[in-house]
PDB file of C-alpha atoms and ligand atoms in Angstrom:
ATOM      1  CA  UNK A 895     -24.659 126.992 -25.364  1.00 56.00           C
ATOM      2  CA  UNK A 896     -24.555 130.310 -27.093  1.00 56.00           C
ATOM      3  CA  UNK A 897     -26.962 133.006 -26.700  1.00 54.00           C
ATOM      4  CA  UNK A 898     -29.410 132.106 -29.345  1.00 70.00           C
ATOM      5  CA  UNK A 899     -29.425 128.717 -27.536  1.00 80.00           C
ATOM      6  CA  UNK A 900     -27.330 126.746 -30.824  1.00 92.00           C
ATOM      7  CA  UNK A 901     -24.663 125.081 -29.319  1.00 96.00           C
ATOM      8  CA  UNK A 902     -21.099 126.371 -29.572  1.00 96.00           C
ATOM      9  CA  UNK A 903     -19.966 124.048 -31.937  1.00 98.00           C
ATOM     10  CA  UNK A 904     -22.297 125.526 -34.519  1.00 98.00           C
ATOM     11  CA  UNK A 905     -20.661 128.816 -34.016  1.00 97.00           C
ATOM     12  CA  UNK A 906     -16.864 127.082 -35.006  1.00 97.00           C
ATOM     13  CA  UNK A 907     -18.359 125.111 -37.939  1.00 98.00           C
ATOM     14  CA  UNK A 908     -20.320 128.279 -39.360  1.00 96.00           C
ATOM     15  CA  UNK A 909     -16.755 130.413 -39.428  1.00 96.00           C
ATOM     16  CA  UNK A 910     -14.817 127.326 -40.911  1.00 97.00           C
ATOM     17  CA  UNK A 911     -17.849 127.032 -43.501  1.00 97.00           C
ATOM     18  CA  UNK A 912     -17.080 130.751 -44.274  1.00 96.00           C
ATOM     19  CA  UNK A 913     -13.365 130.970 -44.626  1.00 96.00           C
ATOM     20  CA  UNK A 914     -13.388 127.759 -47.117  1.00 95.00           C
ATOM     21  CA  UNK A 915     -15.560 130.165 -49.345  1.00 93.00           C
ATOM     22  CA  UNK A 916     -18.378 128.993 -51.770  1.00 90.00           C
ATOM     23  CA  UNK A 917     -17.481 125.939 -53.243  1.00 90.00           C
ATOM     24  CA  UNK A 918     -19.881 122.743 -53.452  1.00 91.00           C
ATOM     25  CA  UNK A 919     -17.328 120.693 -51.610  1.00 92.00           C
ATOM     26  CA  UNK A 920     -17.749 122.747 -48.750  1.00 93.00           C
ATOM     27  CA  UNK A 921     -20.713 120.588 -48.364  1.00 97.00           C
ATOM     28  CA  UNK A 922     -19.030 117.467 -48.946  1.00 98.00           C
ATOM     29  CA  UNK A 923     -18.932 114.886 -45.618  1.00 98.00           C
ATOM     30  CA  UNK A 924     -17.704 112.119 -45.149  1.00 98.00           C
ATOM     31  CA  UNK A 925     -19.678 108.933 -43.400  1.00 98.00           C
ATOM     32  CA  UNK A 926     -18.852 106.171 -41.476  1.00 98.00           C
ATOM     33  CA  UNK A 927     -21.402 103.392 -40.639  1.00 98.00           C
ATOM     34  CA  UNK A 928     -20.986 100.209 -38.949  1.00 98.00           C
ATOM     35  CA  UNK A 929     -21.882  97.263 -41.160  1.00 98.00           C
ATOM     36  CA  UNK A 930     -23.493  93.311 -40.342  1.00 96.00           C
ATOM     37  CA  UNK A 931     -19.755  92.189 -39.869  1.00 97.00           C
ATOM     38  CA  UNK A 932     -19.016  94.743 -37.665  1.00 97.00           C
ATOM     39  CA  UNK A 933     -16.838  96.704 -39.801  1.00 98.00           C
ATOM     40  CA  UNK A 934     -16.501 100.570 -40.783  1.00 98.00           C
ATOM     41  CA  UNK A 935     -17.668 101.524 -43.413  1.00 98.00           C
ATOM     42  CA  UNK A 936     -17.073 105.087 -44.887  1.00 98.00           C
ATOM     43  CA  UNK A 937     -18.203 107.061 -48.011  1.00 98.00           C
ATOM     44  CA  UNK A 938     -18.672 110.497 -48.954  1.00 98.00           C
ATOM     45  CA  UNK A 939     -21.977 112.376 -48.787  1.00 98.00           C
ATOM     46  CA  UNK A 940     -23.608 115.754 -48.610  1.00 98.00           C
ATOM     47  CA  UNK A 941     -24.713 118.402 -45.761  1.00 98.00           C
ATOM     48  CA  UNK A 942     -28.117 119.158 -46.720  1.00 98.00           C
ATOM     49  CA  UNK A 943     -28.874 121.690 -43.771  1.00 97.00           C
ATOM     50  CA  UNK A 944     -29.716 121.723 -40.498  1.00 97.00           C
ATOM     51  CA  UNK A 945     -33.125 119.365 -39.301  1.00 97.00           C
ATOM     52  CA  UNK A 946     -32.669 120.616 -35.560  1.00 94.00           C
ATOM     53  CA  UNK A 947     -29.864 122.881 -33.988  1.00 96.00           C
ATOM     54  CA  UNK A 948     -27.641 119.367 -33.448  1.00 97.00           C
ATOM     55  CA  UNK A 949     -28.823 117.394 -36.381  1.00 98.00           C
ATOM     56  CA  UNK A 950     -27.970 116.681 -39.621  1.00 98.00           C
ATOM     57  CA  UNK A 951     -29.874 116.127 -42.626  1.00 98.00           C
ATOM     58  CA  UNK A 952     -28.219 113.788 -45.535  1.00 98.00           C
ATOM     59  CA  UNK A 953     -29.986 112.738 -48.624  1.00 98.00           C
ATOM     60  CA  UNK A 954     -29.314 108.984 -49.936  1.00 98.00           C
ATOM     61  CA  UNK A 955     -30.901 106.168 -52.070  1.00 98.00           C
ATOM     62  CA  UNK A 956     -33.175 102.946 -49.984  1.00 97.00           C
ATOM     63  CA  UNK A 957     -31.443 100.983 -52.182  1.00 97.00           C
ATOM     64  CA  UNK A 958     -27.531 101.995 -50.849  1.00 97.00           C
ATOM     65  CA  UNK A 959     -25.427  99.380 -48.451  1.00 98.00           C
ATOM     66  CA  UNK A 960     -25.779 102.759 -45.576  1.00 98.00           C
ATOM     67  CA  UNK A 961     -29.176 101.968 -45.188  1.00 98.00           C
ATOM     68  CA  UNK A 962     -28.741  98.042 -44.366  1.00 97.00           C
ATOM     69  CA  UNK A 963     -25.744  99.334 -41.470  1.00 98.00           C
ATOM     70  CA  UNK A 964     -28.479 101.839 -40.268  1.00 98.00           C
ATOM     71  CA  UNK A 965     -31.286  99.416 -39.641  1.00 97.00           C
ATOM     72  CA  UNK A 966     -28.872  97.057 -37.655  1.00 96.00           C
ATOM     73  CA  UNK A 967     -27.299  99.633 -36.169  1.00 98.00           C
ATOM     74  CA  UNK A 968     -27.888 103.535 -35.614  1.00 98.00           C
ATOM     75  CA  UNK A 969     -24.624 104.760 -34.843  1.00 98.00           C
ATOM     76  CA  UNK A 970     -22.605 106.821 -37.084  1.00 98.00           C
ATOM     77  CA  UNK A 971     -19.787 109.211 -37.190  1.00 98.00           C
ATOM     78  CA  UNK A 972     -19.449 112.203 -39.723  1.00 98.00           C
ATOM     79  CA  UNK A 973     -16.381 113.787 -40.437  1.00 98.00           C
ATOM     80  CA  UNK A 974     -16.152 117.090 -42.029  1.00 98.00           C
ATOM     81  CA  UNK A 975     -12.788 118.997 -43.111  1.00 98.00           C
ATOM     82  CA  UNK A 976     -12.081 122.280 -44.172  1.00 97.00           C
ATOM     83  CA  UNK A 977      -8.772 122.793 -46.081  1.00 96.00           C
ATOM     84  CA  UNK A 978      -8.313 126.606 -45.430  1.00 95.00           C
ATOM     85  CA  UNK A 979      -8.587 126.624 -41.669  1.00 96.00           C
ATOM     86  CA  UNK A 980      -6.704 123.019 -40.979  1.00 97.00           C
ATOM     87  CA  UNK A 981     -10.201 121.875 -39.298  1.00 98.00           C
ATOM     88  CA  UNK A 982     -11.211 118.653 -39.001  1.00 98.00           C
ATOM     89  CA  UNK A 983     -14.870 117.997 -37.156  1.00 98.00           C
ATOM     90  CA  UNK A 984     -15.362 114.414 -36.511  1.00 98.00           C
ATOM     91  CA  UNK A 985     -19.440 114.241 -35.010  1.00 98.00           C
ATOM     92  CA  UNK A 986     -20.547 111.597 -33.079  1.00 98.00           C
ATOM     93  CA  UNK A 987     -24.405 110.278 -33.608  1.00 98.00           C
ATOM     94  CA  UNK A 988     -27.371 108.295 -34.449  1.00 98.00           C
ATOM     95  CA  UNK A 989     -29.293 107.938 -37.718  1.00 98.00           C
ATOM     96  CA  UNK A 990     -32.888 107.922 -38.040  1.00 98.00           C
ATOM     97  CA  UNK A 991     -35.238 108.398 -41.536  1.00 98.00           C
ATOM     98  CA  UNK A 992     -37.172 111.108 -41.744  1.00 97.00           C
ATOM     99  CA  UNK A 993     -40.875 110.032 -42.609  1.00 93.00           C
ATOM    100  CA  UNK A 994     -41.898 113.144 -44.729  1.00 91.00           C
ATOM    101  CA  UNK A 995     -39.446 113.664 -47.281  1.00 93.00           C
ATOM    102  CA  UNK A 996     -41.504 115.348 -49.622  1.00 93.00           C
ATOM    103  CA  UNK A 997     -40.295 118.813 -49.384  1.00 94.00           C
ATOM    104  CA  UNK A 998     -37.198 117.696 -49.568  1.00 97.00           C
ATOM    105  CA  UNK A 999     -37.076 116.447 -52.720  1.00 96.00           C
ATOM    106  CA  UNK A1000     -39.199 119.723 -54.040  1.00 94.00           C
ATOM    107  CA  UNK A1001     -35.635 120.970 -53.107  1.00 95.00           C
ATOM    108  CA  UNK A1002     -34.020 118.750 -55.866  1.00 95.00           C
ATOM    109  CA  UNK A1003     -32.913 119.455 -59.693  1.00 93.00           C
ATOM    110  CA  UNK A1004     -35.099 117.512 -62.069  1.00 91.00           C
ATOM    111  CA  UNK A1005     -31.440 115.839 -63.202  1.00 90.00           C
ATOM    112  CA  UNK A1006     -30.659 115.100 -59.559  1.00 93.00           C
ATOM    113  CA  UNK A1007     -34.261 113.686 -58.900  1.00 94.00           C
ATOM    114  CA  UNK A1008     -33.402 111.531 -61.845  1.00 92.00           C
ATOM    115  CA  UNK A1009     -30.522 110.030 -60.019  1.00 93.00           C
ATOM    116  CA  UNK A1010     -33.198 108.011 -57.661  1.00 94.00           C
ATOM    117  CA  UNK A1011     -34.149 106.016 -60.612  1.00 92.00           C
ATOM    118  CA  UNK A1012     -30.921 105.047 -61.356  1.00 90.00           C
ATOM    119  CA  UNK A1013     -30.343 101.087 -60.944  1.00 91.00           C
ATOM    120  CA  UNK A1014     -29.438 100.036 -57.665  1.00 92.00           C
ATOM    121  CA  UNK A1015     -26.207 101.495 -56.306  1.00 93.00           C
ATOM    122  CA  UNK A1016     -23.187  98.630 -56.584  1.00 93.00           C
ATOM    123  CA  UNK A1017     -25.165  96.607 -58.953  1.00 92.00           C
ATOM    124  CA  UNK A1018     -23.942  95.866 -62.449  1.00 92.00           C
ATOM    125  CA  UNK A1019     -25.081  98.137 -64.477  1.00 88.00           C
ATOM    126  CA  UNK A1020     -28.137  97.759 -67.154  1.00 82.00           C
ATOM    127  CA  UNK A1021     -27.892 100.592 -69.597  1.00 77.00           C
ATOM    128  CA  UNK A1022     -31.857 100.392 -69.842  1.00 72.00           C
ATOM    129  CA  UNK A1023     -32.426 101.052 -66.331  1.00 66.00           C
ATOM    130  CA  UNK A1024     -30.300 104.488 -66.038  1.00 58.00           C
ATOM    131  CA  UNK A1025     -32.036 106.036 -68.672  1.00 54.00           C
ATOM    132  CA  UNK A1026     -36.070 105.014 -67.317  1.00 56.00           C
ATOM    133  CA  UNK A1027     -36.828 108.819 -66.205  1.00 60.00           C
ATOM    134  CA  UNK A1028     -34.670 111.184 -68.208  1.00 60.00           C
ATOM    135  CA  UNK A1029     -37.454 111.998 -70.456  1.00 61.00           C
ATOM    136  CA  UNK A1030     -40.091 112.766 -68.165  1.00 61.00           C
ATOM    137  CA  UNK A1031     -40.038 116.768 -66.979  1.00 64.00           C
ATOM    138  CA  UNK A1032     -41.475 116.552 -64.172  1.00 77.00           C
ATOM    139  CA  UNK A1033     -40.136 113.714 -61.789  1.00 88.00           C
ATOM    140  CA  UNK A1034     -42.341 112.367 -59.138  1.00 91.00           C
ATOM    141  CA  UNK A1035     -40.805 111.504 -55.670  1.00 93.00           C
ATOM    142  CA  UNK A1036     -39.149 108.582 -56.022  1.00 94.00           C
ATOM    143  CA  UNK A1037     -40.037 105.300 -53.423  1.00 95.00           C
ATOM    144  CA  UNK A1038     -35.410 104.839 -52.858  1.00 96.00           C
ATOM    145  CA  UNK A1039     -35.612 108.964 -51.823  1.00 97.00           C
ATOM    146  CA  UNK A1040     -34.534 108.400 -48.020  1.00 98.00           C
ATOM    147  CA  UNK A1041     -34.079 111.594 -45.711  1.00 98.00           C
ATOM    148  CA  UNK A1042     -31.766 110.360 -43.027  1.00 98.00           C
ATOM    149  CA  UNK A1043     -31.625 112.989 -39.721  1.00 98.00           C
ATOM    150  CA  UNK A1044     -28.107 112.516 -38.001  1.00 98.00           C
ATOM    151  CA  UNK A1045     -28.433 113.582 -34.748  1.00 98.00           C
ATOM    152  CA  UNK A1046     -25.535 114.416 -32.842  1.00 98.00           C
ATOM    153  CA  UNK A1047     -24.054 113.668 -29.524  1.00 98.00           C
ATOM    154  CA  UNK A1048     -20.684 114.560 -29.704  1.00 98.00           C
ATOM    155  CA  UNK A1049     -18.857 117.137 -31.208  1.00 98.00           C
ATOM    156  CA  UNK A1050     -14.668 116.375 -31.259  1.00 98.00           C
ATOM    157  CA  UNK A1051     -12.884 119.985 -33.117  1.00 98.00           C
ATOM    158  CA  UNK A1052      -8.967 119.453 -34.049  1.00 98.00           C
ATOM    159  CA  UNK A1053      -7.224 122.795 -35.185  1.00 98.00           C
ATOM    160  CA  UNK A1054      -3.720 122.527 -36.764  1.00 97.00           C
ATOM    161  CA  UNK A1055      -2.449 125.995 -35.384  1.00 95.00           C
ATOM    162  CA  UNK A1056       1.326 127.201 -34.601  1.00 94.00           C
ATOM    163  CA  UNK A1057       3.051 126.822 -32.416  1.00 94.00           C
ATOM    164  CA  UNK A1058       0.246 124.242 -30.577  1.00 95.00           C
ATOM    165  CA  UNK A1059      -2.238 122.323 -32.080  1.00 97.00           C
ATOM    166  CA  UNK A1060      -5.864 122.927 -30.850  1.00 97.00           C
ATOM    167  CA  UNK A1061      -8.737 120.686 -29.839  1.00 98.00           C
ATOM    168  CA  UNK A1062     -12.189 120.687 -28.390  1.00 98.00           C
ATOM    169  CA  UNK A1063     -14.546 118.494 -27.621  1.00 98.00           C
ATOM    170  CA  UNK A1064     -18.497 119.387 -26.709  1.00 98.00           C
ATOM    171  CA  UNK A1065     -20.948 116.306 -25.370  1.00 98.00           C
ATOM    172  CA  UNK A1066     -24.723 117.045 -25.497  1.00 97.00           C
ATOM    173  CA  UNK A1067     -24.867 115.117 -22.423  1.00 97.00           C
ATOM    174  CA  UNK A1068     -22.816 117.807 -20.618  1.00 97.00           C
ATOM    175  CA  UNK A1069     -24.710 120.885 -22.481  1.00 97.00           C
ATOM    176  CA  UNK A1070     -22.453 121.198 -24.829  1.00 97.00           C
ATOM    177  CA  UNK A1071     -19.910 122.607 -22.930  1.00 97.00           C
ATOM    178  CA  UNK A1072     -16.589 123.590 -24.923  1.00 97.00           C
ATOM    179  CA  UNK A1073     -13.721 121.342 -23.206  1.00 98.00           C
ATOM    180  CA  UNK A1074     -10.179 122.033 -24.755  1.00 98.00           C
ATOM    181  CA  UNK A1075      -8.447 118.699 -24.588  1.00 98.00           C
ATOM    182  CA  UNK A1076      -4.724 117.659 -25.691  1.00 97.00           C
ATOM    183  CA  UNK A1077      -4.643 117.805 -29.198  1.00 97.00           C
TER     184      UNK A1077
HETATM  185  C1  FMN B1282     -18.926 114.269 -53.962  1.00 56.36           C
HETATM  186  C2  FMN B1282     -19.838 113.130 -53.634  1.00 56.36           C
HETATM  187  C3  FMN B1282     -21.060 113.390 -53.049  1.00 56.36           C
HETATM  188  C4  FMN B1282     -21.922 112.343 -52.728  1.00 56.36           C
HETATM  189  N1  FMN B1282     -23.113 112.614 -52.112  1.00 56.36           N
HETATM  190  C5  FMN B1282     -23.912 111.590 -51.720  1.00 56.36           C
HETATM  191  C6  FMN B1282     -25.102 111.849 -50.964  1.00 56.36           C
HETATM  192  O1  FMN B1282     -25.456 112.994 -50.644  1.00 56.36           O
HETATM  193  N2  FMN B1282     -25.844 110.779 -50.597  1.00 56.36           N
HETATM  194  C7  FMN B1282     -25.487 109.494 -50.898  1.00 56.36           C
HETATM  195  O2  FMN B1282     -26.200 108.582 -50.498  1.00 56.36           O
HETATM  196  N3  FMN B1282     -24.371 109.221 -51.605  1.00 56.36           N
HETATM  197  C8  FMN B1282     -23.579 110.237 -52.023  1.00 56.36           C
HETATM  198  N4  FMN B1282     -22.428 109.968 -52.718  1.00 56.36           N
HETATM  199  C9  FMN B1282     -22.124 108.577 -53.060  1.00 56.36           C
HETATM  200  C10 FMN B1282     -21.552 107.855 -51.840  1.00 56.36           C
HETATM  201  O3  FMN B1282     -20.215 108.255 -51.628  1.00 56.36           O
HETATM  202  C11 FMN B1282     -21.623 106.320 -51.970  1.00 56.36           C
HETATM  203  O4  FMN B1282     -20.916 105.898 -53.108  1.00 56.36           O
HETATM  204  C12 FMN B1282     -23.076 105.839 -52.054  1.00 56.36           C
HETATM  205  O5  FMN B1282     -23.899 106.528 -51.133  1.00 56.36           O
HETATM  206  C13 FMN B1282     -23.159 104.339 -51.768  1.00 56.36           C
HETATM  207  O6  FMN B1282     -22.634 104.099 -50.492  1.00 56.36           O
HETATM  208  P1  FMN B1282     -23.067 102.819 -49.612  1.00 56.36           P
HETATM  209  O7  FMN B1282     -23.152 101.667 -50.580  1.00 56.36           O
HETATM  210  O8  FMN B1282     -21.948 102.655 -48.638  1.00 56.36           O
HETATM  211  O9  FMN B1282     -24.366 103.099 -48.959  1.00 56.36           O
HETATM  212  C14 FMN B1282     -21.552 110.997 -53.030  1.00 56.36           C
HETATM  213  C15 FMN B1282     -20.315 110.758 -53.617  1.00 56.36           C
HETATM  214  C16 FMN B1282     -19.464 111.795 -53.906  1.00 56.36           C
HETATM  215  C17 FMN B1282     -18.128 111.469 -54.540  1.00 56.36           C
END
């Protein structure tokens, strides 16, 4: 744990978020599930912030395939790489909703609101559908806006450095202790 009681992972992950700079896709994470057949299943998604000091918040539609994994079952992995620093984070968890979502999605563009009225995702598409909301200015919360809290358990940090490669791992079950481990 670090003084301000965060763990010491958040420390690493804050100065890899720096040195990649300001660009959207710093936010940009990629999910794996587990789905009714037992199989991975993996899509990109974004960070939305912090819920508690070693959970995730991620934004998604009711509607999406993630959701069906989730209720079956909970477990998740999130993996997160930043290009300048050769970092890959690969976070170990559970996924839960998040029953008030509301201010949230006060957070949201009125064009990315919009996106929640979209037809369902991985349906054919009905050009009638997509356009149901775009006139409206203000867009009321919509029923498929889902906040999903990733809480994590595990924390596994690969750093490709010269001459050796680096790696950590940090367990909340061991206080987040920083182990290096063979990379
Ligand atoms: C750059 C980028 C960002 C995305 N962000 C999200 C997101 O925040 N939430 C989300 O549910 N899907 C997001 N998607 C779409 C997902 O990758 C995926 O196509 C969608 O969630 C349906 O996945 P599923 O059917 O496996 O649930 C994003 C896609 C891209 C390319």
């Amino acid at each position: 744990m670090l003084e301000n009681n965060l763990p010491g992972w958040r420390q690493d992950l804050k100065s890899s978020r720096k040195k990649e700079g300001k660009s959207p896709s710093n936010r940009w994470i990629q999910l794996a599930t587990v789905d009714e057949k037992n199989e991975p299943r993996l899509r990109t998604v974004v960070f939305r912030g912090w819920h508690k000091d070693s959970s995730m918040i991620i934004f998604t539609d009711r509607r999406s395939k993630k959701i069906e994994h989730l209720k079956s079952n909970h477990n998740a992995e999130v993996l997160w790489f930043f290009l300048k620093t050769k970092s890959q984070y690969r976070f170990k968890g559970k996924i839960s909703e998040l029953s008030d979502s509301k201010n949230y999605w006060d957070t949201l563009s009125e064009k990315s609101k919009s996106s929640w009225f979209w037809g369902s995702p991985g349906e054919r598409i009905n050009p009638k559908v997509q356009s149901s909301c775009e006139k409206l200015s203000q867009i009321p919360k919509s029923e498929n806006f889902v906040v999903l809290n990733f809480e994590i358990d595990s924390v596994d940090l690969l750093k490709l450095e010269q001459p050796i490669h680096k790696r950590y791992l940090w367990e909340k079950i061991k206080g987040w202790e920083k182990i290096e481990i063979n990379p």
